[in-house]
């Protein structure tokens, strides 16, 4: 099964895993939106895949529209949101649900990756 492999900064990973952050913001979204499973990779210094979840939906629209619909569970301030999307007219927010936190975080090699993507990539589950 194909999955989206998403690189996320550790401070946001912690908020996602705690349930405080249910939306992951992106300036660019993946083309294949039929994929409903997502792997969360905690970037430097952790550098491990720490969880898997389902994609409930993807919000898209103007910065103001997306902020209004998602800010309660966005895990960031309005200032952080504005800075992240500076120069953009469109925003995306991936709504995450059914989180499975790995007891043992996984290395990139499990997914046949030599390095983590800057934003995201497609991977196939190692057990298939």
GROMACS .gro file of N, CA and C in nm:
model
  384
    1UNK      N    1   0.084  -0.117   0.000
    1UNK     CA    2   0.000   0.000   0.000
    1UNK      C    3   0.089   0.124   0.000
    2UNK      N    4   0.061   0.217  -0.089
    2UNK     CA    5   0.136   0.342  -0.092
    2UNK      C    6   0.094   0.430   0.024
    3UNK      N    7   0.193   0.502   0.076
    3UNK     CA    8   0.169   0.596   0.185
    3UNK      C    9   0.244   0.724   0.158
    4UNK      N   10   0.201   0.830   0.222
    4UNK     CA   11   0.272   0.957   0.216
    4UNK      C   12   0.372   0.957   0.331
    5UNK      N   13   0.496   0.989   0.301
    5UNK     CA   14   0.602   0.998   0.400
    5UNK      C   15   0.626   1.148   0.422
    6UNK      N   16   0.594   1.196   0.541
    6UNK     CA   17   0.595   1.340   0.569
    6UNK      C   18   0.703   1.375   0.671
    7UNK      N   19   0.792   1.467   0.635
    7UNK     CA   20   0.894   1.516   0.727
    7UNK      C   21   0.835   1.630   0.809
    8UNK      N   22   0.850   1.620   0.942
    8UNK     CA   23   0.794   1.720   1.033
    8UNK      C   24   0.899   1.752   1.139
    9UNK      N   25   0.910   1.880   1.174
    9UNK     CA   26   1.004   1.921   1.279
    9UNK      C   27   0.961   1.861   1.412
   10UNK      N   28   1.060   1.818   1.494
   10UNK     CA   29   1.027   1.751   1.620
   10UNK      C   30   0.931   1.826   1.713
   11UNK      N   31   0.942   1.958   1.720
   11UNK     CA   32   0.852   2.031   1.811
   11UNK      C   33   0.706   2.017   1.767
   12UNK      N   34   0.683   2.001   1.638
   12UNK     CA   35   0.546   1.982   1.588
   12UNK      C   36   0.505   1.836   1.597
   13UNK      N   37   0.601   1.746   1.583
   13UNK     CA   38   0.572   1.603   1.600
   13UNK      C   39   0.519   1.579   1.741
   14UNK      N   40   0.582   1.638   1.840
   14UNK     CA   41   0.537   1.621   1.979
   14UNK      C   42   0.394   1.668   1.996
   15UNK      N   43   0.357   1.778   1.933
   15UNK     CA   44   0.220   1.828   1.943
   15UNK      C   45   0.122   1.737   1.868
   16UNK      N   46   0.166   1.680   1.757
   16UNK     CA   47   0.082   1.587   1.682
   16UNK      C   48   0.057   1.461   1.766
   17UNK      N   49   0.163   1.406   1.824
   17UNK     CA   50   0.151   1.283   1.901
   17UNK      C   51   0.068   1.302   2.028
   18UNK      N   52   0.069   1.422   2.084
   18UNK     CA   53  -0.009   1.450   2.205
   18UNK      C   54  -0.156   1.477   2.173
   19UNK      N   55  -0.187   1.501   2.045
   19UNK     CA   56  -0.324   1.532   2.006
   19UNK      C   57  -0.355   1.681   2.005
   20UNK      N   58  -0.259   1.762   2.045
   20UNK     CA   59  -0.278   1.908   2.045
   20UNK      C   60  -0.285   1.962   1.902
   21UNK      N   61  -0.211   1.900   1.812
   21UNK     CA   62  -0.203   1.943   1.672
   21UNK      C   63  -0.267   1.836   1.584
   22UNK      N   64  -0.384   1.866   1.530
   22UNK     CA   65  -0.454   1.771   1.444
   22UNK      C   66  -0.444   1.808   1.297
   23UNK      N   67  -0.387   1.924   1.269
   23UNK     CA   68  -0.366   1.969   1.132
   23UNK      C   69  -0.218   1.994   1.109
   24UNK      N   70  -0.167   1.941   1.000
   24UNK     CA   71  -0.030   1.968   0.959
   24UNK      C   72  -0.036   2.059   0.837
   25UNK      N   73   0.022   2.176   0.849
   25UNK     CA   74   0.018   2.277   0.743
   25UNK      C   75   0.125   2.251   0.638
   26UNK      N   76   0.089   2.277   0.514
   26UNK     CA   77   0.182   2.259   0.402
   26UNK      C   78   0.160   2.370   0.299
   27UNK      N   79   0.272   2.416   0.240
   27UNK     CA   80   0.266   2.515   0.132
   27UNK      C   81   0.237   2.447  -0.001
   28UNK      N   82   0.280   2.321  -0.011
   28UNK     CA   83   0.258   2.241  -0.132
   28UNK      C   84   0.197   2.109  -0.087
   29UNK      N   85   0.101   2.061  -0.164
   29UNK     CA   86   0.035   1.936  -0.127
   29UNK      C   87   0.067   1.829  -0.233
   30UNK      N   88   0.063   1.706  -0.192
   30UNK     CA   89   0.090   1.596  -0.284
   30UNK      C   90  -0.023   1.582  -0.385
   31UNK      N   91   0.013   1.538  -0.505
   31UNK     CA   92  -0.085   1.528  -0.614
   31UNK      C   93  -0.184   1.413  -0.593
   32UNK      N   94  -0.134   1.300  -0.548
   32UNK     CA   95  -0.219   1.181  -0.532
   32UNK      C   96  -0.292   1.189  -0.398
   33UNK      N   97  -0.412   1.245  -0.402
   33UNK     CA   98  -0.488   1.262  -0.279
   33UNK      C   99  -0.581   1.145  -0.251
   34UNK      N  100  -0.563   1.036  -0.326
   34UNK     CA  101  -0.640   0.915  -0.295
   34UNK      C  102  -0.571   0.833  -0.187
   35UNK      N  103  -0.444   0.862  -0.161
   35UNK     CA  104  -0.370   0.794  -0.055
   35UNK      C  105  -0.420   0.845   0.080
   36UNK      N  106  -0.454   0.752   0.167
   36UNK     CA  107  -0.515   0.790   0.295
   36UNK      C  108  -0.430   0.758   0.417
   37UNK      N  109  -0.308   0.708   0.396
   37UNK     CA  110  -0.221   0.676   0.509
   37UNK      C  111  -0.094   0.759   0.501
   38UNK      N  112  -0.051   0.804   0.617
   38UNK     CA  113   0.061   0.896   0.624
   38UNK      C  114   0.159   0.850   0.733
   39UNK      N  115   0.286   0.853   0.701
   39UNK     CA  116   0.392   0.823   0.797
   39UNK      C  117   0.453   0.954   0.843
   40UNK      N  118   0.474   0.967   0.973
   40UNK     CA  119   0.531   1.090   1.028
   40UNK      C  120   0.677   1.067   1.065
   41UNK      N  121   0.762   1.141   0.998
   41UNK     CA  122   0.905   1.135   1.020
   41UNK      C  123   0.948   1.258   1.100
   42UNK      N  124   1.005   1.238   1.216
   42UNK     CA  125   1.058   1.348   1.296
   42UNK      C  126   1.198   1.382   1.244
   43UNK      N  127   1.214   1.502   1.194
   43UNK     CA  128   1.341   1.541   1.135
   43UNK      C  129   1.449   1.562   1.242
   44UNK      N  130   1.562   1.617   1.203
   44UNK     CA  131   1.678   1.635   1.290
   44UNK      C  132   1.638   1.700   1.422
   45UNK      N  133   1.682   1.652   1.535
   45UNK     CA  134   1.786   1.551   1.556
   45UNK      C  135   1.734   1.408   1.574
   46UNK      N  136   1.602   1.388   1.573
   46UNK     CA  137   1.546   1.255   1.598
   46UNK      C  138   1.570   1.161   1.479
   47UNK      N  139   1.533   1.206   1.360
   47UNK     CA  140   1.556   1.134   1.235
   47UNK      C  141   1.503   0.990   1.235
   48UNK      N  142   1.377   0.977   1.273
   48UNK     CA  143   1.310   0.847   1.276
   48UNK      C  144   1.164   0.864   1.238
   49UNK      N  145   1.106   0.756   1.186
   49UNK     CA  146   0.962   0.752   1.160
   49UNK      C  147   0.898   0.714   1.293
   50UNK      N  148   0.813   0.801   1.345
   50UNK     CA  149   0.763   0.783   1.481
   50UNK      C  150   0.616   0.742   1.488
   51UNK      N  151   0.542   0.759   1.378
   51UNK     CA  152   0.400   0.727   1.384
   51UNK      C  153   0.341   0.712   1.244
   52UNK      N  154   0.223   0.655   1.243
   52UNK     CA  155   0.144   0.644   1.120
   52UNK      C  156   0.002   0.686   1.154
   53UNK      N  157  -0.064   0.749   1.059
   53UNK     CA  158  -0.202   0.790   1.082
   53UNK      C  159  -0.279   0.789   0.951
   54UNK      N  160  -0.406   0.821   0.960
   54UNK     CA  161  -0.490   0.833   0.842
   54UNK      C  162  -0.511   0.980   0.811
   55UNK      N  163  -0.530   1.007   0.684
   55UNK     CA  164  -0.563   1.142   0.640
   55UNK      C  165  -0.715   1.150   0.635
   56UNK      N  166  -0.771   1.229   0.726
   56UNK     CA  167  -0.917   1.245   0.730
   56UNK      C  168  -0.963   1.333   0.615
   57UNK      N  169  -0.892   1.443   0.593
   57UNK     CA  170  -0.926   1.537   0.487
   57UNK      C  171  -0.809   1.630   0.464
   58UNK      N  172  -0.817   1.708   0.358
   58UNK     CA  173  -0.718   1.811   0.331
   58UNK      C  174  -0.794   1.941   0.308
   59UNK      N  175  -0.769   2.037   0.395
   59UNK     CA  176  -0.829   2.169   0.382
   59UNK      C  177  -0.741   2.250   0.288
   60UNK      N  178  -0.803   2.323   0.198
   60UNK     CA  179  -0.726   2.413   0.113
   60UNK      C  180  -0.808   2.538   0.087
   61UNK      N  181  -0.737   2.647   0.067
   61UNK     CA  182  -0.802   2.774   0.041
   61UNK      C  183  -0.705   2.887   0.066
   62UNK      N  184  -0.761   3.007   0.078
   62UNK     CA  185  -0.677   3.123   0.109
   62UNK      C  186  -0.620   3.105   0.249
   63UNK      N  187  -0.517   3.180   0.279
   63UNK     CA  188  -0.456   3.170   0.411
   63UNK      C  189  -0.559   3.196   0.520
   64UNK      N  190  -0.639   3.298   0.503
   64UNK     CA  191  -0.739   3.333   0.604
   64UNK      C  192  -0.844   3.223   0.619
   65UNK      N  193  -0.889   3.166   0.507
   65UNK     CA  194  -0.990   3.059   0.512
   65UNK      C  195  -0.937   2.937   0.587
   66UNK      N  196  -0.818   2.895   0.552
   66UNK     CA  197  -0.760   2.776   0.614
   66UNK      C  198  -0.733   2.802   0.763
   67UNK      N  199  -0.682   2.919   0.796
   67UNK     CA  200  -0.657   2.951   0.936
   67UNK      C  201  -0.787   2.946   1.017
   68UNK      N  202  -0.892   3.006   0.964
   68UNK     CA  203  -1.021   3.009   1.035
   68UNK      C  204  -1.077   2.869   1.059
   69UNK      N  205  -1.059   2.779   0.963
   69UNK     CA  206  -1.114   2.643   0.975
   69UNK      C  207  -1.030   2.550   1.062
   70UNK      N  208  -0.901   2.583   1.080
   70UNK     CA  209  -0.811   2.485   1.142
   70UNK      C  210  -0.737   2.533   1.266
   71UNK      N  211  -0.738   2.662   1.296
   71UNK     CA  212  -0.647   2.715   1.398
   71UNK      C  213  -0.667   2.657   1.537
   72UNK      N  214  -0.787   2.612   1.569
   72UNK     CA  215  -0.812   2.558   1.703
   72UNK      C  216  -0.725   2.434   1.731
   73UNK      N  217  -0.697   2.356   1.626
   73UNK     CA  218  -0.614   2.237   1.641
   73UNK      C  219  -0.492   2.241   1.550
   74UNK      N  220  -0.442   2.362   1.522
   74UNK     CA  221  -0.326   2.377   1.435
   74UNK      C  222  -0.193   2.366   1.506
   75UNK      N  223  -0.194   2.386   1.638
   75UNK     CA  224  -0.071   2.370   1.716
   75UNK      C  225   0.032   2.479   1.697
   76UNK      N  226  -0.005   2.588   1.628
   76UNK     CA  227   0.086   2.700   1.609
   76UNK      C  228   0.008   2.830   1.627
   77UNK      N  229   0.083   2.939   1.643
   77UNK     CA  230   0.021   3.071   1.657
   77UNK      C  231  -0.012   3.129   1.520
   78UNK      N  232  -0.094   3.230   1.520
   78UNK     CA  233  -0.127   3.301   1.395
   78UNK      C  234   0.000   3.359   1.333
   79UNK      N  235   0.090   3.409   1.416
   79UNK     CA  236   0.216   3.465   1.366
   79UNK      C  237   0.301   3.358   1.298
   80UNK      N  238   0.311   3.241   1.359
   80UNK     CA  239   0.386   3.130   1.298
   80UNK      C  240   0.322   3.089   1.165
   81UNK      N  241   0.190   3.081   1.163
   81UNK     CA  242   0.116   3.045   1.042
   81UNK      C  243   0.146   3.147   0.931
   82UNK      N  244   0.135   3.274   0.964
   82UNK     CA  245   0.159   3.380   0.866
   82UNK      C  246   0.301   3.377   0.814
   83UNK      N  247   0.397   3.357   0.903
   83UNK     CA  248   0.538   3.350   0.861
   83UNK      C  249   0.563   3.230   0.771
   84UNK      N  250   0.504   3.116   0.805
   84UNK     CA  251   0.524   2.994   0.726
   84UNK      C  252   0.471   3.012   0.583
   85UNK      N  253   0.356   3.079   0.570
   85UNK     CA  254   0.293   3.095   0.439
   85UNK      C  255   0.326   3.228   0.371
   86UNK      N  256   0.424   3.300   0.422
   86UNK     CA  257   0.461   3.429   0.366
   86UNK      C  258   0.488   3.419   0.215
   87UNK      N  259   0.425   3.505   0.140
   87UNK     CA  260   0.442   3.506  -0.006
   87UNK      C  261   0.349   3.410  -0.079
   88UNK      N  262   0.270   3.335  -0.007
   88UNK     CA  263   0.176   3.239  -0.066
   88UNK      C  264   0.035   3.294  -0.063
   89UNK      N  265  -0.047   3.250  -0.157
   89UNK     CA  266  -0.188   3.290  -0.156
   89UNK      C  267  -0.278   3.174  -0.118
   90UNK      N  268  -0.223   3.053  -0.123
   90UNK     CA  269  -0.300   2.933  -0.091
   90UNK      C  270  -0.232   2.856   0.020
   91UNK      N  271  -0.314   2.797   0.108
   91UNK     CA  272  -0.263   2.716   0.218
   91UNK      C  273  -0.330   2.580   0.216
   92UNK      N  274  -0.261   2.482   0.271
   92UNK     CA  275  -0.314   2.346   0.285
   92UNK      C  276  -0.298   2.302   0.430
   93UNK      N  277  -0.395   2.227   0.479
   93UNK     CA  278  -0.387   2.171   0.613
   93UNK      C  279  -0.436   2.027   0.606
   94UNK      N  280  -0.349   1.934   0.641
   94UNK     CA  281  -0.383   1.792   0.639
   94UNK      C  282  -0.442   1.757   0.775
   95UNK      N  283  -0.565   1.708   0.774
   95UNK     CA  284  -0.631   1.668   0.899
   95UNK      C  285  -0.593   1.523   0.929
   96UNK      N  286  -0.531   1.502   1.044
   96UNK     CA  287  -0.479   1.371   1.084
   96UNK      C  288  -0.573   1.303   1.183
   97UNK      N  289  -0.591   1.172   1.167
   97UNK     CA  290  -0.674   1.096   1.261
   97UNK      C  291  -0.621   0.954   1.275
   98UNK      N  292  -0.670   0.884   1.377
   98UNK     CA  293  -0.634   0.744   1.402
   98UNK      C  294  -0.483   0.723   1.406
   99UNK      N  295  -0.420   0.794   1.497
   99UNK     CA  296  -0.275   0.792   1.513
   99UNK      C  297  -0.227   0.661   1.577
  100UNK      N  298  -0.125   0.601   1.518
  100UNK     CA  299  -0.056   0.486   1.577
  100UNK      C  300   0.087   0.529   1.602
  101UNK      N  301   0.124   0.539   1.728
  101UNK     CA  302   0.260   0.579   1.765
  101UNK      C  303   0.344   0.452   1.775
  102UNK      N  304   0.457   0.451   1.706
  102UNK     CA  305   0.544   0.333   1.708
  102UNK      C  306   0.618   0.324   1.841
  103UNK      N  307   0.616   0.207   1.902
  103UNK     CA  308   0.692   0.185   2.026
  103UNK      C  309   0.840   0.200   1.999
  104UNK      N  310   0.882   0.150   1.885
  104UNK     CA  311   1.021   0.162   1.841
  104UNK      C  312   1.022   0.245   1.712
  105UNK      N  313   1.065   0.371   1.719
  105UNK     CA  314   1.073   0.451   1.596
  105UNK      C  315   1.157   0.381   1.490
  106UNK      N  316   1.118   0.399   1.364
  106UNK     CA  317   1.181   0.325   1.254
  106UNK      C  318   1.280   0.411   1.176
  107UNK      N  319   1.383   0.347   1.129
  107UNK     CA  320   1.484   0.415   1.048
  107UNK      C  321   1.435   0.428   0.904
  108UNK      N  322   1.495   0.521   0.832
  108UNK     CA  323   1.460   0.544   0.692
  108UNK      C  324   1.476   0.419   0.606
  109UNK      N  325   1.577   0.341   0.636
  109UNK     CA  326   1.606   0.222   0.555
  109UNK      C  327   1.490   0.124   0.551
  110UNK      N  328   1.406   0.124   0.653
  110UNK     CA  329   1.288   0.036   0.656
  110UNK      C  330   1.198   0.066   0.535
  111UNK      N  331   1.200   0.192   0.493
  111UNK     CA  332   1.116   0.235   0.380
  111UNK      C  333   1.197   0.253   0.252
  112UNK      N  334   1.316   0.196   0.252
  112UNK     CA  335   1.405   0.199   0.136
  112UNK      C  336   1.444   0.342   0.097
  113UNK      N  337   1.462   0.426   0.198
  113UNK     CA  338   1.505   0.564   0.175
  113UNK      C  339   1.645   0.583   0.231
  114UNK      N  340   1.727   0.658   0.157
  114UNK     CA  341   1.862   0.688   0.203
  114UNK      C  342   1.865   0.821   0.277
  115UNK      N  343   1.774   0.910   0.240
  115UNK     CA  344   1.763   1.038   0.310
  115UNK      C  345   1.616   1.080   0.312
  116UNK      N  346   1.584   1.161   0.408
  116UNK     CA  347   1.445   1.206   0.423
  116UNK      C  348   1.414   1.315   0.320
  117UNK      N  349   1.292   1.318   0.273
  117UNK     CA  350   1.253   1.425   0.181
  117UNK      C  351   1.241   1.556   0.257
  118UNK      N  352   1.258   1.667   0.188
  118UNK     CA  353   1.243   1.798   0.251
  118UNK      C  354   1.100   1.818   0.301
  119UNK      N  355   1.004   1.772   0.225
  119UNK     CA  356   0.863   1.790   0.262
  119UNK      C  357   0.792   1.656   0.272
  120UNK      N  358   0.780   1.587   0.156
  120UNK     CA  359   0.712   1.458   0.156
  120UNK      C  360   0.759   1.376   0.036
  121UNK      N  361   0.723   1.248   0.040
  121UNK     CA  362   0.742   1.159  -0.075
  121UNK      C  363   0.645   1.043  -0.059
  122UNK      N  364   0.635   0.963  -0.162
  122UNK     CA  365   0.550   0.844  -0.158
  122UNK      C  366   0.638   0.724  -0.124
  123UNK      N  367   0.587   0.635  -0.039
  123UNK     CA  368   0.659   0.512  -0.007
  123UNK      C  369   0.562   0.396  -0.007
  124UNK      N  370   0.618   0.276  -0.016
  124UNK     CA  371   0.538   0.154  -0.005
  124UNK      C  372   0.571   0.090   0.129
  125UNK      N  373   0.470   0.038   0.194
  125UNK     CA  374   0.490  -0.026   0.325
  125UNK      C  375   0.592  -0.139   0.313
  126UNK      N  376   0.683  -0.151   0.408
  126UNK     CA  377   0.785  -0.255   0.401
  126UNK      C  378   0.729  -0.396   0.417
  127UNK      N  379   0.610  -0.408   0.476
  127UNK     CA  380   0.552  -0.539   0.499
  127UNK      C  381   0.469  -0.590   0.380
  128UNK      N  382   0.479  -0.521   0.268
  128UNK     CA  383   0.399  -0.562   0.152
  128UNK      C  384   0.487  -0.596   0.035
   0.00000   0.00000   0.00000
